[in-house]
Amino acid sequence: MEEGLSSLKQFALPVGKLASWIAAVAMMFGGVVPYIPQYRDIKRTQNAEGFSIYVCLVLLVANILRILFWFGRYFEPPLLLQSIIMIITMLVMLKLCTAVRVASELTTRRRAFTDNKDEEVKTPRKFFLDFDLQYFWLWSRFIDYIQCVLAFTVVAAYITYLLIDSSLFVETLGFFAVFTEAMLGTPQLYRNYENKSTEGMRWRRVVRCKLARLLLTTVLKPDASPQEESIRGRRNCHNPFRTSSFRVISIRVSGQVISVQF
């Protein structure tokens, strides 16, 4: 009997570690996966009309705020890496969408020039440093988006540095990170309303987003230890639809509890 429990314990430990690694990897890359087919579709068709670049803005702001929140309220490293990976992904999406949109505007300008050879057709170029709110987040170069993100990050980081000791500020920062991400669907909904169509919005991306959210919001058996209770008491910033920061799979082997956090 004791030998059986010992072998089961030896088997459960590597399984627990494997489950922990799988959960961490799923946490880090799960939110990025839905945008891979969208990226391939835009690159293949050279048409980004069906995708709202304001989705990138929402996710960039939400994840930057989440990273800043980490300095005030520690949470698990996989969630921090998830934010970094999401920021990189959104910048890659922005670069592609900007290139496609500028190329489309150039093609339109050439056609207009061919039709009206006597008139010079000009397409206004928009830059971040123009500080023109009419063309906010509609700039002609990818570097302008980088400048905007860096400016926002520097200002937000400086304010966080000044007020990091304020519990009210840190909790407010976490709230805005959660609230911003909760509004993720709004830009795409407005784009579809403007176009009167969902063309370019892949249904597979919607399904993958839902599956990713389901993975993050699935509630498994919680561990009732005081340490975990204190962790779950912290504000959740990685998912706006979840009331606890972490969940734990608990496996009892010979009176011991092996916990896998994610």
Backbone as JSON, one array per atom type, in Angstrom:
{
  "sequence": "MEEGLSSLKQFALPVGKLASWIAAVAMMFGGVVPYIPQYRDIKRTQNAEGFSIYVCLVLLVANILRILFWFGRYFEPPLLLQSIIMIITMLVMLKLCTAVRVASELTTRRRAFTDNKDEEVKTPRKFFLDFDLQYFWLWSRFIDYIQCVLAFTVVAAYITYLLIDSSLFVETLGFFAVFTEAMLGTPQLYRNYENKSTEGMRWRRVVRCKLARLLLTTVLKPDASPQEESIRGRRNCHNPFRTSSFRVISIRVSGQVISVQF",
  "N": [[0.83, -1.21, 0.0], [1.89, 1.23, 0.91], [3.98, 1.38, -0.9], [2.57, 1.68, -3.25], [1.33, 4.16, -2.86], [3.61, 5.72, -2.76], [4.7, 5.41, -5.33], [2.62, 6.54, -6.76], [2.77, 9.15, -5.83], [5.29, 9.88, -6.82], [4.69, 9.82, -9.49], [2.72, 11.78, -9.65], [3.99, 14.19, -9.07], [5.78, 14.97, -11.31], [3.73, 15.14, -13.21], [2.22, 17.21, -12.16], [4.07, 19.31, -12.41], [4.33, 19.36, -15.19], [1.7, 20.02, -15.93], [1.61, 22.54, -14.81], [3.49, 23.93, -16.37], [2.26, 23.72, -18.9], [-0.12, 25.14, -18.41], [0.98, 27.65, -17.88], [2.2, 28.3, -20.34], [-0.05, 28.28, -22.0], [-1.41, 30.4, -20.85], [0.31, 32.52, -21.45], [0.44, 32.62, -24.28], [-2.12, 32.22, -25.18], [-3.87, 34.41, -25.59], [-2.82, 35.57, -27.84], [-3.01, 33.85, -29.99], [-5.58, 34.0, -31.45], [-5.15, 36.16, -33.18], [-3.35, 35.44, -35.08], [-4.39, 34.04, -37.47], [-5.87, 36.25, -38.41], [-3.86, 38.1, -39.01], [-2.52, 36.69, -41.07], [-4.56, 36.6, -42.94], [-4.96, 39.32, -43.57], [-2.45, 39.92, -44.63], [-2.43, 38.23, -46.83], [-4.62, 39.07, -48.43], [-4.11, 41.75, -48.63], [-5.7, 43.69, -47.53], [-7.03, 45.57, -45.04], [-9.41, 46.52, -44.15], [-11.46, 45.29, -42.77], [-10.59, 45.0, -40.21], [-10.27, 46.62, -37.15], [-7.97, 49.01, -36.2], [-8.06, 50.19, -33.8], [-8.53, 48.27, -31.97], [-6.0, 47.34, -31.46], [-5.02, 49.59, -30.16], [-6.56, 49.61, -27.79], [-5.75, 47.19, -26.57], [-3.01, 47.64, -26.29], [-2.93, 49.84, -24.48], [-4.26, 48.68, -22.27], [-2.56, 46.53, -21.58], [-0.12, 47.79, -21.07], [-0.83, 49.31, -18.83], [-1.4, 47.19, -17.14], [1.12, 46.03, -16.79], [2.39, 48.12, -15.42], [0.82, 48.06, -13.16], [1.73, 45.74, -12.01], [4.05, 46.47, -10.66], [3.06, 47.6, -8.4], [1.28, 45.75, -7.31], [2.05, 42.59, -6.96], [1.81, 39.94, -9.33], [1.5, 36.69, -10.89], [4.37, 35.65, -12.84], [3.86, 34.47, -15.5], [1.57, 35.9, -16.32], [2.54, 38.46, -16.5], [4.4, 38.13, -18.57], [2.58, 37.46, -20.52], [1.35, 39.93, -21.03], [3.5, 41.37, -22.11], [4.03, 39.88, -24.42], [1.6, 40.23, -25.75], [1.66, 43.0, -26.26], [3.81, 43.15, -28.07], [2.69, 41.64, -30.14], [0.49, 43.23, -30.91], [1.84, 45.47, -31.87], [3.09, 44.37, -34.08], [0.82, 43.72, -35.61], [-0.13, 46.32, -36.03], [1.93, 47.39, -37.6], [1.7, 45.89, -39.96], [-0.97, 46.55, -40.76], [-0.73, 49.31, -41.14], [1.14, 49.43, -43.24], [-0.32, 48.14, -45.26], [-2.55, 49.85, -45.49], [-1.35, 52.3, -46.27], [-0.23, 51.52, -48.72], [-2.58, 50.95, -50.11], [-3.74, 53.51, -50.21], [-1.84, 54.77, -51.8], [-2.14, 53.36, -54.21], [-4.75, 54.13, -54.86], [-4.31, 56.86, -55.23], [-2.65, 56.83, -57.47], [-4.39, 55.83, -59.41], [-6.28, 57.88, -59.47], [-4.66, 59.91, -60.41], [-4.12, 58.97, -62.95], [-6.64, 59.12, -64.11], [-7.1, 61.84, -63.96], [-5.07, 63.58, -65.38], [-4.32, 66.19, -65.69], [-4.54, 67.34, -63.25], [-3.03, 67.57, -60.1], [-2.96, 65.07, -57.78], [-3.14, 64.77, -54.36], [-2.44, 63.06, -51.39], [-2.97, 63.57, -48.11], [-0.43, 63.28, -45.67], [-0.24, 61.9, -42.47], [1.0, 62.59, -39.25], [2.26, 61.72, -36.0], [3.48, 63.74, -34.5], [2.24, 65.97, -35.43], [0.11, 66.42, -33.84], [-2.64, 66.35, -34.32], [-5.83, 65.85, -33.55], [-7.84, 64.93, -35.16], [-6.8, 63.04, -36.82], [-5.92, 61.1, -35.1], [-4.35, 58.11, -34.23], [-4.4, 57.3, -36.83], [-2.2, 57.43, -38.44], [0.43, 57.86, -40.93], [2.77, 56.48, -40.85], [4.52, 53.75, -39.37], [6.31, 54.29, -37.34], [5.23, 56.47, -36.07], [3.21, 55.43, -34.48], [4.76, 53.99, -32.71], [6.06, 56.12, -31.43], [3.88, 57.32, -30.14], [3.04, 55.25, -28.39], [5.35, 54.99, -26.82], [5.45, 57.55, -25.68], [3.07, 57.56, -24.16], [3.67, 55.44, -22.43], [5.93, 56.39, -21.04], [4.9, 58.68, -19.7], [2.83, 57.5, -18.17], [4.36, 55.7, -16.67], [5.97, 57.45, -15.19], [4.09, 58.82, -13.63], [3.13, 56.63, -12.19], [5.46, 55.97, -10.81], [5.68, 58.15, -9.09], [3.39, 57.87, -7.53], [3.36, 55.31, -6.49], [3.3, 54.36, -3.89], [0.79, 54.81, -3.03], [-2.06, 53.2, -2.16], [-4.64, 53.54, -3.13], [-4.21, 54.69, -5.65], [-2.84, 52.59, -6.99], [-4.77, 50.56, -7.0], [-6.69, 51.87, -8.51], [-5.32, 52.08, -10.92], [-5.16, 49.38, -11.6], [-7.89, 48.92, -11.95], [-8.49, 50.5, -14.23], [-6.92, 49.21, -16.11], [-8.23, 46.73, -16.28], [-10.82, 47.6, -17.0], [-10.35, 48.87, -19.47], [-9.5, 46.73, -21.07], [-11.83, 45.28, -20.99], [-13.4, 46.68, -22.73], [-12.7, 45.84, -25.2], [-14.08, 44.76, -27.44], [-15.51, 46.89, -28.47], [-14.3, 48.77, -30.44], [-14.1, 47.11, -32.76], [-16.76, 46.43, -33.13], [-17.85, 48.93, -33.73], [-16.49, 49.45, -36.12], [-17.52, 47.43, -37.77], [-20.16, 48.3, -37.81], [-19.9, 50.76, -39.14], [-18.99, 49.89, -41.65], [-21.15, 48.43, -42.35], [-21.03, 45.74, -42.53], [-19.53, 42.54, -41.86], [-17.36, 41.7, -43.19], [-14.08, 40.57, -43.62], [-13.7, 40.26, -40.98], [-12.83, 37.59, -39.37], [-14.63, 34.68, -38.56], [-13.43, 32.63, -37.3], [-11.51, 33.85, -35.7], [-13.1, 35.04, -33.8], [-14.16, 32.79, -32.53], [-11.81, 31.64, -31.55], [-10.99, 33.64, -29.8], [-13.03, 33.49, -27.92], [-12.56, 30.91, -26.96], [-10.04, 31.28, -25.84], [-10.67, 33.11, -23.83], [-12.36, 31.48, -22.36], [-10.57, 29.6, -21.43], [-9.09, 31.2, -19.69], [-10.98, 31.95, -17.85], [-12.02, 29.72, -16.69], [-13.06, 28.05, -13.84], [-11.43, 26.18, -11.53], [-10.93, 23.68, -8.97], [-10.51, 25.4, -6.03], [-7.72, 26.06, -3.88], [-7.7, 26.14, -0.39], [-5.83, 27.28, 1.25], [-4.36, 29.7, 3.48], [-2.36, 31.29, 2.28], [-2.94, 31.18, -0.47], [-5.47, 32.24, -0.4], [-4.92, 34.86, 0.28], [-3.6, 35.66, -2.01], [-5.63, 35.4, -3.9], [-7.21, 37.39, -3.04], [-6.19, 39.69, -4.05], [-6.42, 42.3, -6.52], [-7.7, 41.41, -9.65], [-6.08, 41.63, -12.71], [-5.65, 40.54, -15.14], [-7.83, 39.56, -16.41], [-10.98, 40.7, -17.18], [-13.36, 39.43, -16.57], [-13.25, 37.83, -14.41], [-13.36, 36.86, -11.04], [-11.38, 36.19, -9.32], [-7.84, 36.15, -8.83], [-6.16, 33.94, -9.26], [-6.31, 30.39, -9.91], [-6.31, 27.1, -8.58], [-5.19, 23.82, -9.1], [-5.61, 21.06, -7.15], [-4.01, 18.21, -5.95], [-4.29, 15.49, -3.95], [-2.03, 13.52, -2.3], [-1.2, 10.95, -0.32], [-1.77, 12.45, 2.0], [-0.54, 14.86, 1.43], [-0.65, 17.96, -0.34], [-0.5, 18.74, -3.66], [-0.16, 21.5, -5.55], [-1.15, 23.26, -8.45], [-0.69, 26.23, -9.87], [-2.35, 28.7, -11.88]],
  "CA": [[0.0, 0.0, 0.0], [2.78, 2.38, 0.99], [4.72, 1.45, -2.16], [1.65, 2.21, -4.26], [1.2, 5.59, -2.65], [4.89, 6.34, -3.09], [4.8, 5.47, -6.79], [1.63, 7.53, -7.22], [3.31, 10.47, -5.52], [6.36, 10.14, -7.78], [4.05, 10.08, -10.79], [1.92, 13.01, -9.6], [4.86, 15.37, -9.03], [6.1, 15.45, -12.67], [2.49, 15.52, -13.89], [1.89, 18.54, -11.67], [4.98, 20.27, -13.04], [3.96, 19.45, -16.6], [0.44, 20.79, -16.01], [1.94, 23.92, -14.5], [4.12, 24.5, -17.56], [1.25, 23.84, -19.95], [-1.0, 26.24, -18.04], [1.73, 28.91, -18.03], [2.35, 28.57, -21.78], [-1.39, 28.64, -22.5], [-1.7, 31.73, -20.35], [1.14, 33.51, -22.13], [0.22, 32.7, -25.72], [-3.52, 32.0, -25.53], [-4.5, 35.63, -26.09], [-2.21, 35.97, -29.11], [-3.37, 32.89, -31.05], [-6.66, 34.43, -32.36], [-4.74, 37.2, -34.13], [-2.47, 34.87, -36.11], [-5.11, 33.94, -38.75], [-6.23, 37.59, -38.87], [-2.64, 38.64, -39.62], [-2.29, 35.99, -42.33], [-5.62, 36.99, -43.87], [-4.68, 40.68, -44.03], [-1.26, 39.87, -45.48], [-2.77, 37.54, -48.08], [-5.55, 39.87, -49.24], [-3.67, 43.14, -48.66], [-6.88, 44.49, -47.21], [-7.22, 45.63, -43.59], [-10.63, 47.28, -43.87], [-12.34, 44.58, -41.84], [-9.99, 44.94, -38.87], [-10.12, 47.93, -36.55], [-6.67, 49.17, -35.53], [-8.32, 50.66, -32.43], [-8.39, 47.08, -31.12], [-4.59, 47.37, -31.04], [-4.88, 50.68, -29.18], [-7.16, 49.17, -26.53], [-4.91, 46.16, -25.95], [-1.74, 48.26, -25.9], [-3.15, 50.61, -23.26], [-4.62, 47.76, -21.18], [-1.41, 45.73, -21.16], [0.86, 48.69, -20.47], [-1.32, 49.59, -17.48], [-1.28, 45.96, -16.35], [2.53, 45.9, -16.42], [2.64, 49.11, -14.37], [0.14, 47.56, -11.96], [2.59, 44.69, -11.45], [5.02, 47.07, -9.74], [2.37, 47.92, -7.16], [0.65, 44.54, -6.8], [2.69, 41.47, -7.65], [1.05, 38.78, -9.77], [2.33, 35.63, -11.43], [5.18, 36.0, -14.01], [3.24, 34.19, -16.8], [0.65, 36.96, -16.69], [3.38, 39.58, -16.92], [4.9, 37.79, -19.9], [1.44, 37.54, -21.43], [1.17, 41.33, -21.4], [4.61, 41.75, -22.99], [3.81, 39.2, -25.71], [0.46, 40.88, -26.4], [2.12, 44.3, -26.76], [4.59, 42.88, -29.28], [1.75, 41.18, -31.17], [-0.29, 44.37, -31.39], [2.73, 46.31, -32.68], [3.25, 43.68, -35.37], [-0.43, 43.93, -36.33], [-0.17, 47.72, -36.45], [2.88, 47.58, -38.69], [1.11, 45.32, -41.17], [-2.15, 47.33, -41.16], [-0.26, 50.6, -41.64], [1.73, 49.21, -44.56], [-1.4, 47.82, -46.2], [-3.37, 51.05, -45.71], [-0.57, 53.27, -47.06], [-0.14, 50.99, -50.08], [-3.9, 51.13, -50.71], [-3.89, 54.94, -50.51], [-0.95, 55.06, -52.92], [-2.79, 52.82, -55.4], [-5.88, 55.01, -55.16], [-3.79, 58.13, -55.74], [-2.16, 56.6, -58.84], [-5.55, 55.71, -60.29], [-6.85, 59.21, -59.62], [-3.75, 60.67, -61.26], [-4.31, 58.49, -64.33], [-7.92, 59.63, -64.59], [-7.04, 63.31, -64.03], [-3.66, 63.86, -65.64], [-4.06, 67.62, -65.61], [-4.62, 67.78, -61.87], [-2.16, 66.86, -59.17], [-3.73, 64.47, -56.7], [-2.32, 64.65, -53.17], [-3.01, 62.4, -50.23], [-2.29, 64.14, -46.94], [0.27, 62.35, -44.78], [-0.53, 62.25, -41.08], [2.09, 62.24, -38.34], [1.95, 61.87, -34.58], [3.98, 65.02, -34.01], [1.33, 67.05, -35.85], [-0.83, 66.56, -32.73], [-3.96, 66.62, -34.89], [-6.74, 64.85, -32.99], [-8.7, 64.4, -36.22], [-6.12, 61.88, -37.4], [-5.31, 60.31, -34.05], [-4.28, 56.66, -34.49], [-4.58, 57.08, -38.28], [-1.0, 58.03, -39.0], [0.9, 57.28, -42.19], [4.0, 55.72, -40.64], [4.5, 52.89, -38.19], [7.11, 54.94, -36.31], [4.37, 57.39, -35.31], [2.54, 54.64, -33.46], [5.79, 53.71, -31.71], [6.25, 57.35, -30.67], [2.71, 57.49, -29.28], [3.09, 54.23, -27.33], [6.45, 55.34, -25.92], [5.05, 58.75, -24.92], [2.09, 57.14, -23.15], [4.35, 54.59, -21.44], [6.81, 57.23, -20.21], [4.06, 59.5, -18.83], [2.16, 56.62, -17.2], [5.36, 55.15, -15.76], [6.4, 58.51, -14.29], [3.01, 59.03, -12.65], [3.14, 55.46, -11.31], [6.63, 56.09, -9.94], [5.39, 59.16, -8.07], [2.26, 57.49, -6.66], [3.38, 53.87, -6.3], [3.02, 54.05, -2.49], [-0.62, 55.04, -2.76], [-2.88, 52.02, -2.43], [-5.77, 53.97, -3.95], [-3.74, 54.86, -7.04], [-2.52, 51.28, -7.56], [-6.03, 49.88, -7.26], [-7.32, 52.57, -9.64], [-4.56, 51.67, -12.1], [-5.63, 48.04, -11.94], [-9.26, 49.01, -12.46], [-8.47, 51.01, -15.6], [-6.38, 48.15, -16.96], [-9.32, 45.77, -16.48], [-11.91, 48.25, -17.7], [-9.93, 49.1, -20.86], [-9.54, 45.45, -21.78], [-13.23, 44.87, -21.09], [-13.98, 47.4, -23.86], [-11.97, 45.39, -26.38], [-14.94, 44.52, -28.59], [-16.18, 48.1, -28.93], [-13.79, 49.3, -31.72], [-14.46, 46.25, -33.87], [-18.2, 46.56, -33.31], [-18.09, 50.2, -34.41], [-16.01, 49.3, -37.49], [-18.52, 46.64, -38.5], [-21.34, 49.16, -37.98], [-19.57, 51.73, -40.19], [-18.91, 49.18, -42.94], [-22.41, 47.7, -42.58], [-20.63, 44.4, -42.94], [-18.51, 41.91, -41.04], [-16.35, 41.17, -44.11], [-12.73, 40.79, -43.12], [-13.67, 39.84, -39.57], [-12.9, 36.14, -39.46], [-15.38, 34.06, -37.49], [-12.51, 31.77, -36.54], [-10.87, 34.65, -34.67], [-14.08, 35.21, -32.72], [-14.22, 31.52, -31.8], [-10.56, 31.47, -30.8], [-11.02, 34.6, -28.68], [-13.92, 32.94, -26.9], [-11.89, 29.77, -26.34], [-8.98, 31.82, -24.99], [-11.31, 33.65, -22.63], [-12.88, 30.35, -21.58], [-9.43, 29.03, -20.74], [-8.68, 32.09, -18.61], [-12.04, 32.16, -16.85], [-12.46, 28.44, -16.13], [-12.83, 27.96, -12.4], [-11.15, 24.83, -11.07], [-11.03, 23.52, -7.52], [-9.59, 26.31, -5.35], [-7.06, 25.65, -2.65], [-8.2, 27.0, 0.68], [-4.76, 27.68, 2.15], [-4.35, 31.15, 3.72], [-1.51, 31.97, 1.32], [-3.66, 31.32, -1.73], [-6.59, 33.14, -0.18], [-4.41, 36.23, 0.22], [-3.31, 35.96, -3.41], [-6.88, 35.58, -4.61], [-7.81, 38.63, -2.59], [-5.67, 40.83, -4.8], [-7.23, 42.67, -7.68], [-7.37, 40.7, -10.88], [-5.86, 42.56, -13.81], [-5.42, 39.89, -16.42], [-9.09, 39.16, -17.03], [-12.06, 41.49, -16.61], [-14.56, 38.66, -16.27], [-12.91, 36.84, -13.41], [-13.42, 37.48, -9.72], [-10.2, 35.81, -8.55], [-6.62, 36.31, -9.6], [-5.56, 32.67, -9.62], [-7.02, 29.18, -9.54], [-5.34, 26.08, -8.22], [-5.55, 22.41, -9.16], [-5.03, 20.41, -5.97], [-3.97, 16.75, -6.0], [-3.91, 14.99, -2.62], [-1.31, 12.25, -2.34], [-0.68, 10.56, 0.99], [-1.91, 13.53, 2.96], [0.09, 16.08, 0.95], [-1.38, 18.63, -1.41], [0.32, 19.26, -4.75], [-0.98, 22.55, -6.16], [-0.69, 23.82, -9.71], [-1.29, 27.56, -10.02], [-2.41, 29.38, -13.19]],
  "C": [[0.86, 1.25, 0.0], [3.58, 2.54, -0.3], [3.85, 2.04, -3.26], [1.47, 3.71, -4.13], [2.47, 6.33, -3.02], [5.05, 6.47, -4.6], [3.81, 6.49, -7.37], [2.12, 8.95, -6.98], [4.42, 10.83, -6.5], [5.8, 10.45, -9.16], [3.34, 11.44, -10.8], [2.79, 14.26, -9.64], [5.25, 15.85, -10.43], [4.85, 15.84, -13.47], [2.07, 16.93, -13.47], [2.77, 19.61, -12.29], [4.64, 20.47, -14.51], [2.69, 20.28, -16.79], [0.69, 22.26, -15.73], [2.57, 24.62, -15.7], [3.12, 24.71, -18.69], [0.32, 25.01, -19.68], [-0.31, 27.58, -18.24], [1.88, 29.29, -19.5], [1.02, 28.98, -22.39], [-1.77, 30.04, -22.07], [-0.95, 32.8, -21.13], [0.76, 33.71, -23.58], [-1.25, 32.55, -26.13], [-4.2, 33.23, -26.11], [-4.0, 36.06, -27.45], [-2.71, 35.11, -30.28], [-4.49, 33.38, -31.97], [-6.24, 35.44, -33.4], [-3.81, 36.67, -35.22], [-3.21, 34.69, -37.44], [-5.55, 35.29, -39.3], [-5.04, 38.25, -39.57], [-2.39, 38.01, -40.98], [-3.32, 36.4, -43.38], [-5.36, 38.38, -44.44], [-3.48, 40.69, -44.98], [-1.56, 39.22, -46.83], [-3.63, 38.4, -49.0], [-5.09, 41.31, -49.43], [-4.85, 44.09, -48.46], [-7.12, 44.41, -45.71], [-8.49, 46.36, -43.21], [-11.52, 46.61, -42.83], [-11.81, 44.52, -40.42], [-9.78, 46.35, -38.35], [-8.8, 48.03, -35.81], [-6.85, 49.74, -34.12], [-8.35, 49.49, -31.46], [-6.96, 47.02, -30.59], [-4.37, 48.44, -29.98], [-5.4, 50.24, -27.81], [-6.26, 48.17, -25.82], [-3.55, 46.72, -25.53], [-1.88, 49.02, -24.58], [-3.41, 49.67, -22.08], [-3.4, 47.0, -20.67], [-0.28, 46.57, -20.59], [0.45, 49.02, -19.03], [-1.19, 48.36, -16.58], [0.17, 45.76, -15.89], [2.89, 46.89, -15.31], [1.99, 48.69, -13.06], [0.98, 46.51, -11.25], [3.59, 45.25, -10.44], [4.37, 47.43, -8.4], [1.74, 46.71, -6.5], [1.2, 43.35, -7.6], [1.66, 40.43, -8.09], [1.99, 37.85, -10.52], [3.09, 36.05, -12.68], [4.56, 35.63, -15.36], [2.27, 35.26, -17.26], [1.4, 38.21, -17.13], [3.93, 39.34, -18.32], [3.79, 37.83, -20.93], [1.22, 38.97, -21.92], [2.26, 41.78, -22.37], [4.42, 41.15, -24.38], [2.66, 39.86, -26.46], [0.84, 42.25, -26.97], [2.91, 44.12, -28.05], [3.68, 42.48, -30.43], [0.97, 42.34, -31.76], [0.56, 45.33, -32.23], [2.97, 45.68, -34.06], [1.99, 43.86, -36.22], [-0.54, 45.36, -36.85], [0.75, 47.98, -37.63], [2.31, 47.07, -40.0], [-0.05, 46.17, -41.67], [-1.76, 48.69, -41.72], [0.32, 50.47, -43.03], [0.66, 48.95, -45.61], [-2.23, 49.05, -46.52], [-2.64, 52.1, -46.55], [-0.44, 52.82, -48.5], [-1.47, 51.16, -50.81], [-4.14, 52.59, -51.08], [-3.03, 55.34, -51.7], [-1.54, 54.57, -54.24], [-3.96, 53.7, -55.83], [-5.41, 56.32, -55.75], [-3.28, 57.97, -57.17], [-3.32, 56.5, -59.82], [-6.18, 57.07, -60.54], [-5.98, 60.08, -60.51], [-3.89, 60.27, -62.72], [-5.6, 59.04, -64.92], [-7.9, 61.15, -64.77], [-5.58, 63.74, -64.19], [-3.34, 65.34, -65.5], [-4.07, 68.14, -64.18], [-3.7, 66.93, -61.0], [-2.97, 66.37, -57.97], [-2.79, 64.22, -55.51], [-3.1, 63.95, -52.06], [-2.28, 62.91, -49.0], [-1.67, 63.05, -46.07], [0.08, 62.84, -43.34], [0.58, 61.74, -40.18], [1.67, 62.49, -36.9], [2.35, 63.24, -34.06], [3.18, 66.21, -34.54], [0.33, 67.38, -34.74], [-2.22, 66.98, -33.22], [-4.9, 65.51, -34.43], [-7.64, 64.22, -34.05], [-8.11, 63.13, -36.82], [-5.43, 61.03, -36.33], [-5.45, 58.81, -34.35], [-4.59, 56.33, -35.96], [-3.37, 57.61, -39.02], [-0.47, 57.22, -40.18], [2.15, 56.43, -42.02], [3.89, 54.9, -39.36], [5.27, 53.54, -37.03], [6.28, 55.91, -35.48], [3.61, 56.67, -34.21], [3.52, 54.29, -32.33], [6.0, 54.93, -30.82], [5.09, 57.57, -29.69], [2.74, 56.52, -28.11], [4.19, 54.56, -26.32], [6.09, 56.55, -25.07], [4.07, 58.38, -23.83], [2.76, 56.34, -22.04], [5.2, 55.43, -20.49], [5.98, 58.06, -19.23], [3.4, 58.64, -17.76], [3.15, 56.05, -16.19], [5.83, 56.21, -14.76], [5.35, 58.78, -13.21], [2.96, 57.86, -11.66], [4.31, 55.51, -10.33], [6.37, 57.07, -8.79], [4.36, 58.67, -7.06], [2.23, 56.01, -6.32], [3.05, 53.47, -4.86], [1.56, 54.25, -2.11], [-1.43, 53.81, -3.15], [-4.06, 52.37, -3.33], [-5.37, 54.1, -5.41], [-3.49, 53.51, -7.7], [-3.79, 50.52, -7.9], [-6.78, 50.54, -8.43], [-6.64, 52.21, -10.95], [-5.0, 50.29, -12.56], [-7.03, 48.06, -12.51], [-9.28, 49.48, -13.91], [-7.89, 50.0, -16.57], [-7.46, 47.13, -17.3], [-10.43, 46.37, -17.32], [-11.58, 48.47, -19.18], [-10.0, 47.81, -21.66], [-10.96, 44.95, -21.94], [-13.92, 45.54, -22.28], [-13.38, 46.97, -25.19], [-12.86, 45.25, -27.61], [-15.56, 45.77, -29.19], [-15.64, 48.64, -30.26], [-14.18, 48.45, -32.92], [-15.96, 46.31, -34.17], [-18.53, 47.84, -34.07], [-17.61, 50.13, -35.86], [-17.0, 48.5, -38.34], [-19.78, 47.45, -38.77], [-21.09, 50.18, -39.1], [-19.58, 51.08, -41.56], [-20.22, 48.5, -43.33], [-22.14, 46.27, -43.02], [-19.61, 43.86, -41.93], [-17.42, 41.29, -41.92], [-14.97, 41.54, -43.6], [-12.57, 40.43, -41.66], [-13.89, 38.34, -39.54], [-13.65, 35.55, -38.26], [-14.49, 33.14, -36.66], [-11.81, 32.55, -35.44], [-11.81, 34.87, -33.49], [-14.14, 33.95, -31.87], [-12.97, 31.33, -30.96], [-10.49, 32.43, -29.61], [-11.88, 34.06, -27.55], [-13.26, 31.76, -26.19], [-10.77, 30.24, -25.42], [-9.55, 32.38, -23.7], [-11.84, 32.53, -21.72], [-11.75, 29.7, -20.79], [-9.05, 29.87, -19.52], [-9.72, 32.19, -17.5], [-12.56, 30.86, -16.24], [-12.09, 28.35, -14.65], [-12.64, 26.51, -12.02], [-11.18, 24.81, -9.54], [-10.04, 24.44, -6.83], [-8.97, 25.69, -4.12], [-7.41, 26.63, -1.56], [-7.12, 27.46, 1.63], [-4.76, 29.19, 2.31], [-3.5, 31.9, 2.71], [-2.24, 32.21, 0.01], [-4.84, 32.26, -1.58], [-6.13, 34.59, -0.25], [-4.09, 36.63, -1.2], [-4.6, 36.23, -4.17], [-7.58, 36.86, -4.2], [-7.31, 39.84, -3.34], [-6.52, 41.09, -6.03], [-6.75, 41.92, -8.91], [-7.23, 41.68, -12.02], [-5.68, 41.85, -15.14], [-6.71, 39.49, -17.1], [-10.23, 39.92, -16.39], [-13.28, 40.7, -16.2], [-14.34, 37.66, -15.15], [-12.83, 37.51, -12.05], [-12.22, 37.13, -8.87], [-8.98, 35.89, -9.43], [-6.06, 34.98, -10.07], [-6.49, 31.53, -9.24], [-5.97, 28.09, -9.34], [-5.94, 24.7, -8.43], [-4.86, 21.72, -7.99], [-5.14, 18.9, -6.11], [-3.48, 16.27, -4.64], [-3.27, 13.61, -2.76], [-0.72, 11.98, -0.96], [-0.66, 11.72, 1.97], [-1.28, 14.84, 2.54], [-0.71, 16.65, -0.22], [-0.39, 19.18, -2.43], [-0.53, 20.24, -5.53], [-0.31, 23.06, -7.42], [-1.4, 25.15, -9.91], [-1.31, 27.97, -11.49], [-3.46, 30.42, -13.15]]
}
